[in-house]
Each structure stands twice: as C-alpha cells, then as structure tokens.
C-alpha cells in the first residue's frame, strides 16, 4: 500500500470517520496489501463494487467472463506470487460458480479469500431472489467460512480471513456479506490478525521426533525421499537441497512438488505418480526407508495401498496433522513446517552416498528412455507428439517459464517433459483435476508474476470449458502465451477407454471449431501448426511476441501417455507400453 493511501486510511481511523460496510471491505483489502482482485459484479455485491470505484487506481479489478474464471485466476496469482489471491462474486449463481475453484484450492492448499455478496439479513432463509446458502455449500471445501450480517464485523473478519488463508497449510476462505451490512456505516478500524485462540497453524516442533528421524535415516541402506508442494509452500527449497546433498538420498517429486528441486541434479530421480517415471515408481517398493516431505500420499502416487512400500520404514514430515497416518502408516512422524524440520534434520544426518542404490534408478532411466522417452520427444516422422512440443518449449525457455496446465494427457506430458528450473513454476490442478483451470489461472499467474514468461498448455477439451476468459485477457491486455495441443479427443478418457474398455470410445471424440478464428476475434495473435517443420519457428515467434499469443498444435490423435500405473494397481505394475 502506497504511503499516500496509508495516510488517507489512517486519517479516517484517527478522525473516527464513518464509512459504509462496502468501503470497509475495500479499505480492509488495501490494509492487507491487496492490489489485484478478480471478480464479476451483481446485485448483492453492488455496494462493494460502488465503493471500489473510488479506489480503482489502488486496487486493480480484473473483470472475468465467468465467476469460475475469477477463482481460478486468483489461484494462479497466489501460486506464483506466494500471496493470498482474492476474488469476488455476487450471491446465488455467482457464489455457486466459485465452488469448483474453491474446492480445487482446498485440496491443492492454495491461499484464497473469496468474498460473496448475500441478500439482506432479514431475507435470509426466505428463498429470496438469488439467495443460496453459500456458507452451507462451501463448508466442506473451505478452510474457514463466515457470514457477515453486521457492519462492525467486517474489518475483523477480513483480517481473520487473510491470517487463516495464508498460515500453516494454506487454503481458501469464504466471507459472505449481507447487502444491509454493506450499506450500513461504522467507524473504520483495522488491525491485522496475528493469532487466533485454539488455532495453531505452525506446530511446535518435537526435537525427540527430529532425532528419531535422523536415527532412522542414518541407519538406512536404501533411503528414498519423496517431496511435495509443502516444500514450495514453506519456501524450503534451499534447505531441501542442502539436506539432499549432505544425506546423499535420491529424491523424487509429486506433481505439485515439481520445481522444488533442480531436475538436472545428480540425486534427482524423477516424477512420481500414475504417469511418472519408471524408476521413481517401482523402486518405492525396494527402499528400506521412505522419507515423505510436504506431501499427502495421494492415491495417484501410492496406487494400491495394500502393496505400497510394505518393506520400508516410513518417515513423514508434514505440517497438517490430519495427513499423518491418514493413508500410509508412519514409523516416525514429524508434524512440522518443512523448512524448519529440514534445517534441524540436516544438522543430525550423516554425510553419505549410495552409489549402488542410485545406479538402480539410472538403470530404470535408461530403460524408460529407450522404450518411451525417445519416441515421445524425438519421434522423427508421422504426426507430432505432445512430448516433443513440451520438450521444445522447455529447451527454448531454458526451463525458466511459469507453466500453467489444464487436466489430461497434455498435463501429464508437461509434467514429464518440461524441466522446471525455477521455483513456483508449475501451476496445475492436482488433487481435483479441474478441466478449464489453465486459461484463467494463466492470466492470474501473469498478473502475480508480471516479469516472468507465463505459458498455458491446454488440451482442446479443457480449453473449450473456459475459453470465454479470452475476453479477460483481451480487455486487460494480459501478455500470456497459450498453447493448445489439439488431438480432437478427450485424450485421457480415450486412453483409458482404449486400455481398459476395449476401445469403446464413448463420447470422447470431439468435432472442434476453428480455434484460431475464435481467438483472432479477441484481437489475440493466433497461429495453427500442423507441420513439424513449422513448430520451432512458431514457438520462437510466440516467445518473442510482446502481447498475448495463441498457438494451436495439431498432435497425434490417438497418442497415449506412458509409463502408466493402472488405477488401483501396485506401483510395480507400471506399464511402459
């Protein structure tokens, strides 16, 4: 917040000046340092939009084309900036249109404050026009929610919302504000929230557990480390690298953990999960100590729980106590922030190397490269493959871009073939798997990191779920790059139909419109690539372009992403073809 604005707010506080609840909302956001907000106006939130008008220079509002776009854009903003993303919508359908993105943010630990308008308090429960019980609806998918019915509550509730959203394991918070509370007046006073009774977001570290963890690691002969997004959220990348290099332990990443550790590091052994690397998956069942940091043992990582790492002793470092022993029983649990735990653990572990154990991963890499990778990134002839497009973008951006992916085959190919060399670079819908996520999340990410190259990589199916947000990009001139990999199929569903449903392609083939014509209608430069010879130069043109740019690449229609662990199978049942 600029000094002049701070003085103006302070003047209102010192003079006991009364403001409306609507203005109190805007002033509270400014006190929290918010400068970008995503939203869509409507009747029940109109007073807040009216108050926003006089602060439009200080608080940049991005008008989206659908409320789902607002919440996904706020997610993208939060993921790359490390700040709380903020979005607004009106009551009824406006509020319910936020729910998908809120659920996505909850499972992927993204800090959001979502503000919804509500009918006047005397109309609550009457089925008034555009009234829905958004508190009841959102309760399962928010970290906290609250309905404001009196104006005096507004500053304190907003301060509390930001604290809860960002502290500990981050997550979305929803504040529902009745229309009469927005019109009413109060003296504005704001105090940032720094603690809440009975809420302890960062656990007090147990040093005995740290010692037990160190002892377990020091006794290991085949230790293996799995890292998740918790490392990124705690900004523990430096501590992780120091720990790995001292301990000598091979390390693999979950989908949301990508970009937390250098992909070309000698101890990095790959990407975990259903379409992850061969060795990273199968050798889970050969390690003697499994160390999980800031990850939740999602089913896409573990496969069949009854067969997962049964030979290993498990150490789990995790800030959220509800995740410990939820899916995988631990031998040693450290309920702590990853940054603090890694720093303490590094002091206690022995400096070691495991050349024979690491060699097993490299042998698996050779097999996967021969059977899968070479065919995907250097296919030679025939139709273009997703992997070669991603590999080329990775090389041309040197792995430094922010990559925002939707959900499907293109997402898995990107996770496999883009080499994330900068932190907070991988923005994707992980736990919920929300198609339509990427386009709004990408322009939100660009506003959160304006000095970084932001590239959305999307399938033809997901693109059509939120392509109306091209209007937001056009209106606000957001220079985001968009790559649609078009195979004229709902590709991931089709892959499953081919492998497990005897090629019964039920409702997955798509007859698509001319995407470049649609995009051009939004005054965005658009190119379609159908020939391999044009791919490299078109990527160069896209990266050199100063404004938004759209590139459609027609790829192999029935390409499959391998390796693949079939759903519910053991990680050792991973298929290379």
XYZ file of C-alpha atoms in Angstrom:
577
model
C 0.000 0.000 0.000
C 1.422 3.385 -1.014
C 2.255 5.918 1.678
C -0.326 8.453 0.465
C -3.089 5.866 0.594
C -1.926 4.680 4.017
C -2.159 8.251 5.280
C -5.668 8.635 3.906
C -6.803 5.458 5.632
C -5.116 6.482 8.864
C -6.854 9.853 8.680
C -10.208 8.092 8.580
C -9.246 5.983 11.584
C -7.913 8.917 13.636
C -10.945 11.070 12.950
C -13.350 8.230 13.795
C -14.759 8.775 10.328
C -17.670 6.566 9.463
C -17.601 4.505 6.297
C -20.070 2.106 4.770
C -19.542 -1.616 5.164
C -18.788 -1.736 1.434
C -15.985 0.797 1.799
C -14.760 -1.034 4.901
C -14.299 -4.122 2.722
C -12.152 -2.212 0.225
C -10.121 -0.458 2.925
C -9.545 -3.776 4.694
C -8.227 -5.334 1.488
C -5.896 -2.388 0.986
C -4.660 -2.742 4.562
C -3.735 -6.336 3.702
C -1.686 -5.108 0.752
C -4.081 -6.385 -1.911
C -3.589 -4.671 -5.265
C -5.272 -7.130 -7.663
C -8.716 -8.661 -7.326
C -10.659 -10.880 -9.740
C -14.424 -10.753 -9.911
C -17.807 -10.286 -11.526
C -20.403 -7.794 -10.240
C -24.046 -8.418 -9.453
C -26.932 -7.141 -7.360
C -25.971 -8.417 -3.920
C -22.371 -7.217 -4.138
C -23.057 -3.973 -5.991
C -22.378 -1.733 -2.956
C -18.826 -3.151 -2.720
C -18.276 -2.522 -6.426
C -19.558 1.012 -5.960
C -17.050 1.561 -3.145
C -14.317 0.052 -5.331
C -14.875 2.806 -7.909
C -13.089 5.487 -5.861
C -10.137 3.149 -5.175
C -9.812 1.740 -8.690
C -6.288 3.139 -9.071
C -5.089 1.441 -5.880
C -7.000 -1.823 -6.272
C -6.865 -3.203 -9.805
C -10.034 -5.188 -10.528
C -9.926 -7.784 -13.294
C -13.349 -8.349 -14.817
C -13.629 -12.019 -15.742
C -16.284 -13.540 -18.010
C -17.469 -16.202 -15.535
C -17.079 -16.451 -11.778
C -15.198 -19.750 -12.107
C -12.622 -17.775 -14.071
C -12.253 -15.386 -11.133
C -11.399 -18.063 -8.610
C -9.011 -19.907 -10.951
C -7.279 -16.609 -11.789
C -6.910 -15.918 -8.068
C -5.389 -19.400 -7.686
C -2.842 -18.739 -10.424
C -1.978 -15.397 -8.840
C -1.476 -16.995 -5.417
C 0.552 -19.951 -6.644
C 3.260 -17.886 -8.332
C 3.335 -14.878 -6.013
C 3.103 -16.609 -2.644
C 0.418 -14.055 -1.696
C -3.260 -14.565 -0.950
C -5.414 -14.500 -4.078
C -8.667 -12.528 -3.824
C -11.885 -12.882 -5.807
C -15.449 -11.531 -5.554
C -18.858 -12.602 -6.796
C -22.477 -11.837 -6.156
C -24.993 -14.074 -4.373
C -26.799 -17.105 -5.735
C -25.331 -18.348 -9.029
C -22.364 -16.006 -8.711
C -21.404 -17.590 -5.412
C -22.088 -21.164 -6.510
C -19.967 -20.634 -9.640
C -16.978 -20.129 -7.330
C -17.356 -23.515 -5.643
C -15.383 -25.618 -8.150
C -12.361 -23.340 -7.855
C -12.668 -23.165 -4.084
C -12.707 -26.969 -3.894
C -9.667 -27.038 -6.184
C -7.854 -24.552 -3.932
C -8.711 -26.523 -0.801
C -7.226 -29.815 -1.963
C -4.184 -28.087 -3.533
C -3.533 -25.858 -0.467
C -3.898 -22.513 -2.260
C -4.495 -19.406 -0.101
C -7.600 -17.513 -1.241
C -10.023 -15.019 0.233
C -13.334 -15.225 -1.634
C -15.902 -12.515 -0.944
C -19.531 -13.034 -1.902
C -22.491 -10.729 -1.643
C -25.659 -12.000 0.023
C -29.279 -10.913 0.242
C -30.220 -8.635 3.137
C -30.134 -10.319 6.545
C -33.911 -10.100 7.083
C -34.368 -12.143 3.866
C -32.027 -14.985 4.835
C -33.809 -18.314 4.670
C -36.762 -16.991 2.669
C -35.623 -18.199 -0.757
C -35.268 -14.600 -1.852
C -34.124 -13.793 -5.368
C -30.568 -15.102 -5.895
C -30.278 -16.421 -2.364
C -28.320 -19.615 -1.755
C -26.854 -20.995 1.442
C -23.276 -20.451 0.282
C -21.992 -21.000 3.820
C -23.513 -24.473 3.924
C -22.466 -25.259 0.375
C -18.867 -24.114 0.836
C -18.240 -25.513 4.306
C -16.716 -28.837 3.117
C -14.344 -27.096 0.675
C -13.097 -24.119 2.665
C -10.538 -23.831 5.417
C -12.940 -21.385 7.112
C -16.067 -19.521 6.128
C -18.184 -16.848 7.757
C -21.355 -14.907 7.072
C -21.233 -11.208 7.988
C -24.600 -9.707 8.936
C -23.487 -6.554 10.817
C -21.199 -3.845 9.524
C -18.986 -3.729 12.613
C -17.738 -7.270 11.945
C -16.248 -6.566 8.540
C -12.669 -5.404 9.327
C -12.057 -8.070 11.978
C -13.482 -10.882 9.835
C -11.405 -9.899 6.807
C -8.235 -9.708 8.930
C -9.002 -13.147 10.318
C -9.684 -14.497 6.827
C -6.269 -13.460 5.497
C -4.498 -14.928 8.511
C -6.284 -18.269 8.223
C -5.889 -18.480 4.440
C -2.126 -17.945 4.485
C -0.965 -19.540 7.734
C 0.011 -23.145 8.314
C -1.251 -25.305 5.490
C -2.788 -22.631 3.239
C -6.315 -22.836 1.908
C -9.387 -20.933 0.725
C -11.601 -18.840 2.994
C -15.031 -17.516 2.056
C -16.713 -14.419 3.513
C -20.397 -13.929 2.707
C -21.606 -10.361 3.387
C -25.285 -9.420 3.505
C -26.367 -6.421 1.499
C -27.596 -4.463 4.528
C -24.186 -4.888 6.191
C -22.622 -3.391 3.059
C -24.910 -0.322 3.198
C -24.664 0.269 6.953
C -21.985 2.526 8.460
C -19.311 2.083 11.119
C -16.108 3.699 12.327
C -13.295 2.075 10.412
C -10.527 0.499 12.445
C -8.251 -2.236 11.162
C -5.798 -4.468 12.947
C -4.044 -7.336 11.210
C -4.731 -10.717 12.742
C -1.643 -12.444 14.125
C -3.189 -15.249 16.185
C -6.483 -16.923 16.941
C -7.219 -18.734 20.160
C -7.135 -22.525 19.738
C -5.781 -22.233 16.178
C -2.125 -23.245 15.939
C -1.191 -23.251 12.255
C 2.518 -23.993 12.741
C 3.049 -26.896 15.138
C 5.688 -26.665 17.822
C 8.446 -28.950 16.667
C 9.222 -32.044 18.718
C 13.019 -32.390 18.886
C 12.770 -36.020 20.006
C 10.968 -36.781 16.760
C 13.694 -34.991 14.797
C 16.286 -37.195 16.498
C 14.247 -40.323 15.772
C 14.009 -39.255 12.131
C 17.773 -38.689 11.931
C 18.473 -42.078 13.522
C 16.179 -43.784 11.009
C 17.896 -42.047 8.088
C 21.397 -42.737 9.382
C 20.655 -46.462 9.621
C 19.216 -46.697 6.100
C 20.952 -48.521 3.260
C 18.460 -47.703 0.516
C 16.749 -44.449 1.588
C 14.378 -42.702 -0.798
C 12.848 -39.222 -0.495
C 9.510 -38.026 -1.875
C 8.848 -34.290 -1.932
C 5.555 -32.480 -2.381
C 4.168 -28.976 -2.599
C 4.730 -28.480 1.128
C 8.372 -27.762 0.310
C 7.313 -24.935 -2.035
C 4.684 -23.536 0.327
C 7.184 -23.333 3.184
C 9.844 -21.914 0.821
C 12.175 -24.698 1.878
C 13.874 -25.284 -1.491
C 17.292 -24.176 -0.208
C 17.015 -26.284 2.947
C 15.905 -29.274 0.880
C 18.886 -29.015 -1.466
C 21.298 -28.738 1.457
C 19.732 -31.752 3.154
C 19.758 -33.880 -0.005
C 23.367 -33.079 -0.839
C 24.554 -33.903 2.674
C 22.489 -37.065 3.097
C 23.062 -38.329 -0.454
C 19.477 -39.571 -0.687
C 17.765 -39.937 -4.097
C 14.767 -37.609 -4.371
C 11.587 -37.726 -6.464
C 8.762 -35.209 -6.785
C 4.996 -35.381 -6.761
C 3.042 -33.486 -9.427
C 2.648 -30.385 -7.242
C 6.202 -30.682 -5.922
C 7.704 -30.107 -9.374
C 10.014 -27.059 -9.413
C 11.013 -27.550 -5.754
C 14.249 -29.349 -6.715
C 16.550 -28.966 -9.747
C 15.598 -31.557 -12.399
C 19.201 -31.920 -13.580
C 20.625 -32.561 -10.089
C 22.556 -35.837 -9.840
C 20.309 -37.020 -6.977
C 17.000 -36.191 -8.648
C 15.392 -39.407 -9.871
C 12.137 -38.192 -11.360
C 8.473 -37.592 -11.135
C 6.079 -39.760 -9.115
C 2.595 -40.896 -9.923
C 0.365 -42.631 -12.415
C 2.288 -41.232 -15.406
C 5.534 -40.579 -13.598
C 8.973 -42.001 -14.223
C 9.565 -45.739 -14.225
C 12.276 -45.934 -11.572
C 10.663 -43.298 -9.357
C 7.617 -45.548 -9.094
C 8.853 -49.132 -8.971
C 11.785 -48.508 -6.602
C 9.371 -47.223 -3.982
C 8.876 -50.903 -3.237
C 12.610 -51.563 -2.862
C 13.741 -48.796 -0.500
C 14.273 -49.569 3.178
C 13.441 -46.053 4.447
C 10.850 -43.881 2.713
C 11.017 -40.169 3.587
C 7.990 -38.102 2.614
C 8.169 -34.309 2.956
C 5.195 -31.995 2.456
C 3.079 -34.492 0.552
C -0.080 -36.400 1.389
C 0.328 -39.855 -0.182
C -2.350 -39.256 -2.784
C -3.765 -42.361 -4.479
C -2.174 -41.327 -7.789
C 1.206 -41.680 -6.054
C 0.574 -44.806 -3.992
C -1.618 -46.928 -6.229
C -2.768 -49.970 -4.246
C -2.200 -49.031 -0.599
C -2.065 -52.666 0.468
C 1.110 -53.178 -1.579
C 2.746 -49.758 -1.213
C 6.240 -49.655 0.342
C 5.467 -52.509 2.744
C 9.173 -53.312 3.074
C 10.093 -49.796 4.160
C 10.075 -47.821 7.363
C 8.246 -44.557 6.720
C 9.211 -41.072 7.899
C 6.602 -38.391 7.201
C 7.337 -34.672 7.648
C 4.056 -32.783 7.302
C 2.583 -29.544 8.679
C -1.026 -30.788 8.627
C -1.513 -33.414 11.366
C -4.635 -34.772 9.658
C -2.465 -36.052 6.772
C -0.167 -38.079 9.030
C -1.159 -41.765 9.157
C -4.230 -40.993 7.008
C -3.200 -43.167 4.050
C 0.216 -44.594 4.971
C 1.151 -45.704 8.472
C 4.342 -43.996 9.628
C 7.190 -45.267 11.788
C 8.328 -41.743 12.591
C 6.124 -38.673 12.134
C 7.387 -35.104 12.337
C 4.448 -32.696 12.487
C 6.241 -29.530 11.449
C 6.868 -26.909 8.810
C 9.158 -28.421 6.168
C 11.642 -25.542 6.248
C 12.195 -25.789 9.998
C 12.273 -29.585 10.056
C 14.781 -29.867 7.196
C 17.127 -27.350 8.764
C 17.162 -29.250 12.060
C 17.417 -32.637 10.383
C 20.370 -31.594 8.238
C 22.429 -30.981 11.361
C 21.821 -34.531 12.576
C 22.127 -36.709 9.472
C 25.414 -38.256 8.398
C 27.082 -37.263 5.146
C 26.789 -40.345 2.933
C 26.454 -41.555 -0.640
C 24.556 -44.516 -2.059
C 26.124 -45.231 -5.474
C 24.736 -48.746 -5.905
C 21.240 -47.686 -4.906
C 21.332 -44.624 -7.165
C 22.556 -46.798 -10.027
C 19.293 -48.747 -9.870
C 17.368 -45.569 -10.654
C 19.693 -44.795 -13.545
C 19.223 -48.280 -14.983
C 15.478 -47.678 -14.904
C 16.015 -44.304 -16.604
C 17.857 -46.000 -19.465
C 15.038 -48.467 -19.988
C 12.376 -45.740 -19.897
C 14.373 -43.537 -22.273
C 14.726 -46.378 -24.749
C 11.135 -47.598 -24.619
C 9.221 -44.356 -24.037
C 11.011 -41.019 -23.885
C 12.928 -41.124 -27.178
C 9.727 -42.000 -29.042
C 7.879 -39.065 -27.495
C 10.395 -36.234 -27.729
C 12.197 -37.307 -30.933
C 9.560 -39.216 -32.923
C 11.227 -38.429 -36.261
C 8.243 -38.591 -38.569
C 4.499 -39.049 -38.518
C 2.107 -36.869 -36.510
C 3.520 -34.523 -33.895
C 3.501 -35.741 -30.316
C 2.720 -33.803 -27.160
C 6.079 -34.716 -25.648
C 8.101 -33.193 -28.475
C 6.139 -29.918 -28.256
C 6.683 -29.693 -24.498
C 10.351 -30.694 -24.781
C 10.960 -27.981 -27.366
C 9.210 -25.313 -25.279
C 11.275 -26.415 -22.289
C 14.521 -26.076 -24.215
C 13.624 -22.698 -25.723
C 12.591 -21.232 -22.336
C 15.526 -22.971 -20.558
C 13.022 -24.313 -18.049
C 12.537 -20.824 -16.589
C 8.921 -20.099 -17.590
C 5.841 -20.427 -15.416
C 3.902 -23.286 -16.951
C 0.168 -23.481 -16.297
C -1.525 -26.709 -17.325
C -5.098 -27.871 -17.528
C -6.008 -31.519 -16.862
C -5.431 -34.517 -19.091
C -2.768 -36.016 -21.336
C -1.138 -32.646 -22.035
C -0.817 -32.121 -18.263
C 0.968 -35.428 -17.783
C 3.214 -34.841 -20.803
C 4.122 -31.404 -19.471
C 4.922 -32.823 -16.043
C 7.181 -35.377 -17.686
C 8.958 -33.302 -20.310
C 9.141 -29.722 -19.063
C 12.259 -29.270 -16.918
C 11.242 -26.823 -14.184
C 14.401 -24.968 -13.184
C 12.806 -22.074 -11.267
C 10.664 -22.196 -8.146
C 6.906 -21.652 -8.164
C 6.835 -22.521 -11.863
C 4.369 -25.396 -12.060
C 0.750 -24.258 -11.765
C -1.741 -27.053 -12.296
C -4.907 -28.535 -10.877
C -3.602 -31.529 -8.952
C -5.993 -33.026 -6.450
C -9.320 -32.053 -8.006
C -8.265 -32.335 -11.645
C -10.350 -29.396 -12.882
C -10.683 -29.076 -16.643
C -10.909 -25.409 -17.585
C -8.394 -24.408 -14.905
C -5.476 -23.339 -17.090
C -6.642 -20.361 -19.128
C -7.874 -18.192 -16.217
C -5.115 -19.461 -13.915
C -2.533 -18.436 -16.507
C -3.610 -14.799 -16.748
C -3.860 -14.727 -12.951
C -0.316 -16.093 -12.764
C 0.926 -13.444 -15.208
C -0.522 -10.714 -13.004
C 1.090 -12.376 -9.978
C 4.489 -12.599 -11.687
C 4.471 -9.904 -14.402
C 8.223 -10.178 -15.045
C 8.094 -13.900 -15.817
C 7.112 -15.675 -19.014
C 3.787 -17.450 -18.417
C 2.670 -20.184 -20.794
C -0.652 -22.020 -20.583
C -0.589 -25.526 -22.041
C -4.111 -26.815 -22.587
C -5.968 -29.641 -24.292
C -8.700 -28.965 -26.814
C -11.327 -30.205 -24.351
C -10.300 -28.127 -21.353
C -9.772 -25.024 -23.486
C -13.425 -25.010 -24.503
C -14.581 -25.085 -20.879
C -13.316 -21.580 -20.083
C -12.345 -20.045 -23.435
C -14.626 -17.106 -22.651
C -11.776 -15.852 -20.460
C -10.038 -14.818 -23.667
C -12.231 -11.758 -23.156
C -10.498 -11.017 -19.846
C -7.086 -11.365 -21.483
C -8.189 -9.093 -24.346
C -9.762 -6.398 -22.149
C -6.907 -6.217 -19.657
C -4.144 -6.810 -22.222
C -2.500 -9.612 -20.237
C 0.521 -10.876 -22.269
C 0.071 -14.545 -21.533
C 1.027 -17.258 -24.051
C -1.467 -20.038 -24.789
C -0.644 -23.393 -26.377
C -3.488 -25.753 -27.216
C -2.451 -29.320 -28.028
C -5.313 -30.480 -30.217
C -5.916 -34.187 -30.764
C -9.682 -33.866 -31.346
C -10.327 -36.161 -28.402
C -10.853 -36.050 -24.675
C -7.479 -37.718 -24.734
C -7.036 -39.086 -21.228
C -10.510 -40.579 -21.121
C -9.935 -42.042 -24.583
C -6.657 -43.605 -23.388
C -8.476 -45.350 -20.562
C -11.206 -46.464 -22.964
C -8.551 -47.952 -25.234
C -6.651 -49.747 -22.478
C -9.449 -50.825 -20.156
C -12.725 -50.633 -22.116
C -11.756 -52.457 -25.331
C -11.575 -49.260 -27.432
C -15.208 -48.349 -26.898
C -14.720 -44.622 -27.476
C -17.942 -43.465 -25.897
C -18.487 -39.685 -26.169
C -14.806 -38.768 -26.264
C -14.164 -37.831 -29.911
C -14.539 -34.088 -30.432
C -15.532 -32.110 -33.501
C -13.764 -28.840 -32.749
C -14.291 -25.339 -34.141
C -11.593 -23.267 -35.799
C -9.792 -22.133 -32.640
C -7.597 -19.555 -34.374
C -10.641 -17.808 -35.841
C -12.261 -17.611 -32.406
C -9.078 -16.349 -30.754
C -8.472 -13.803 -33.502
C -11.906 -12.379 -32.723
C -10.443 -11.297 -29.372
C -7.638 -9.456 -31.177
C -5.088 -12.031 -29.991
C -2.410 -13.188 -32.451
C -3.189 -16.816 -33.311
C -1.293 -19.435 -35.316
C -2.089 -23.072 -36.117
C 0.758 -25.530 -36.564
C 0.065 -28.720 -38.497
C 3.588 -29.458 -39.765
C 6.617 -30.351 -37.675
C 8.820 -28.109 -39.813
C 6.865 -25.045 -38.607
C 6.860 -25.908 -34.913
C 10.215 -24.479 -33.814
C 9.863 -21.151 -35.622
C 6.294 -20.675 -34.353
C 7.402 -21.252 -30.752
C 10.151 -18.670 -31.307
C 7.597 -16.221 -32.673
C 5.301 -16.836 -29.697
C 8.060 -16.271 -27.149
C 9.246 -13.099 -28.905
C 5.747 -11.633 -29.142
C 5.098 -8.772 -26.708
C 1.375 -9.331 -26.170
C -0.861 -12.370 -25.708
C -0.299 -15.131 -28.253
C -2.214 -18.295 -29.122
C -0.649 -21.338 -30.745
C -2.661 -24.409 -31.685
C -0.619 -27.533 -32.405
C -2.342 -30.473 -34.061
C -0.910 -33.598 -32.448
C -1.320 -37.337 -32.915
C -4.978 -38.207 -32.474
C -4.612 -41.455 -30.504
C -1.332 -40.923 -28.700
C -1.058 -42.479 -25.235
C 0.967 -41.211 -22.280
C 3.313 -43.805 -20.802
C 4.524 -45.014 -18.385
C 1.219 -45.637 -16.661
C 0.253 -47.242 -13.370
C -3.308 -48.522 -13.897
C -5.786 -47.105 -11.397
C -5.695 -49.083 -8.164
C -2.711 -51.204 -9.254
C 0.568 -51.659 -7.421
C 3.304 -49.184 -8.351
C 5.409 -52.097 -9.601
C 2.724 -52.879 -12.192
C 3.646 -49.724 -14.106
C 3.304 -50.167 -17.870
C 5.818 -48.867 -20.358
C 3.517 -49.535 -23.299
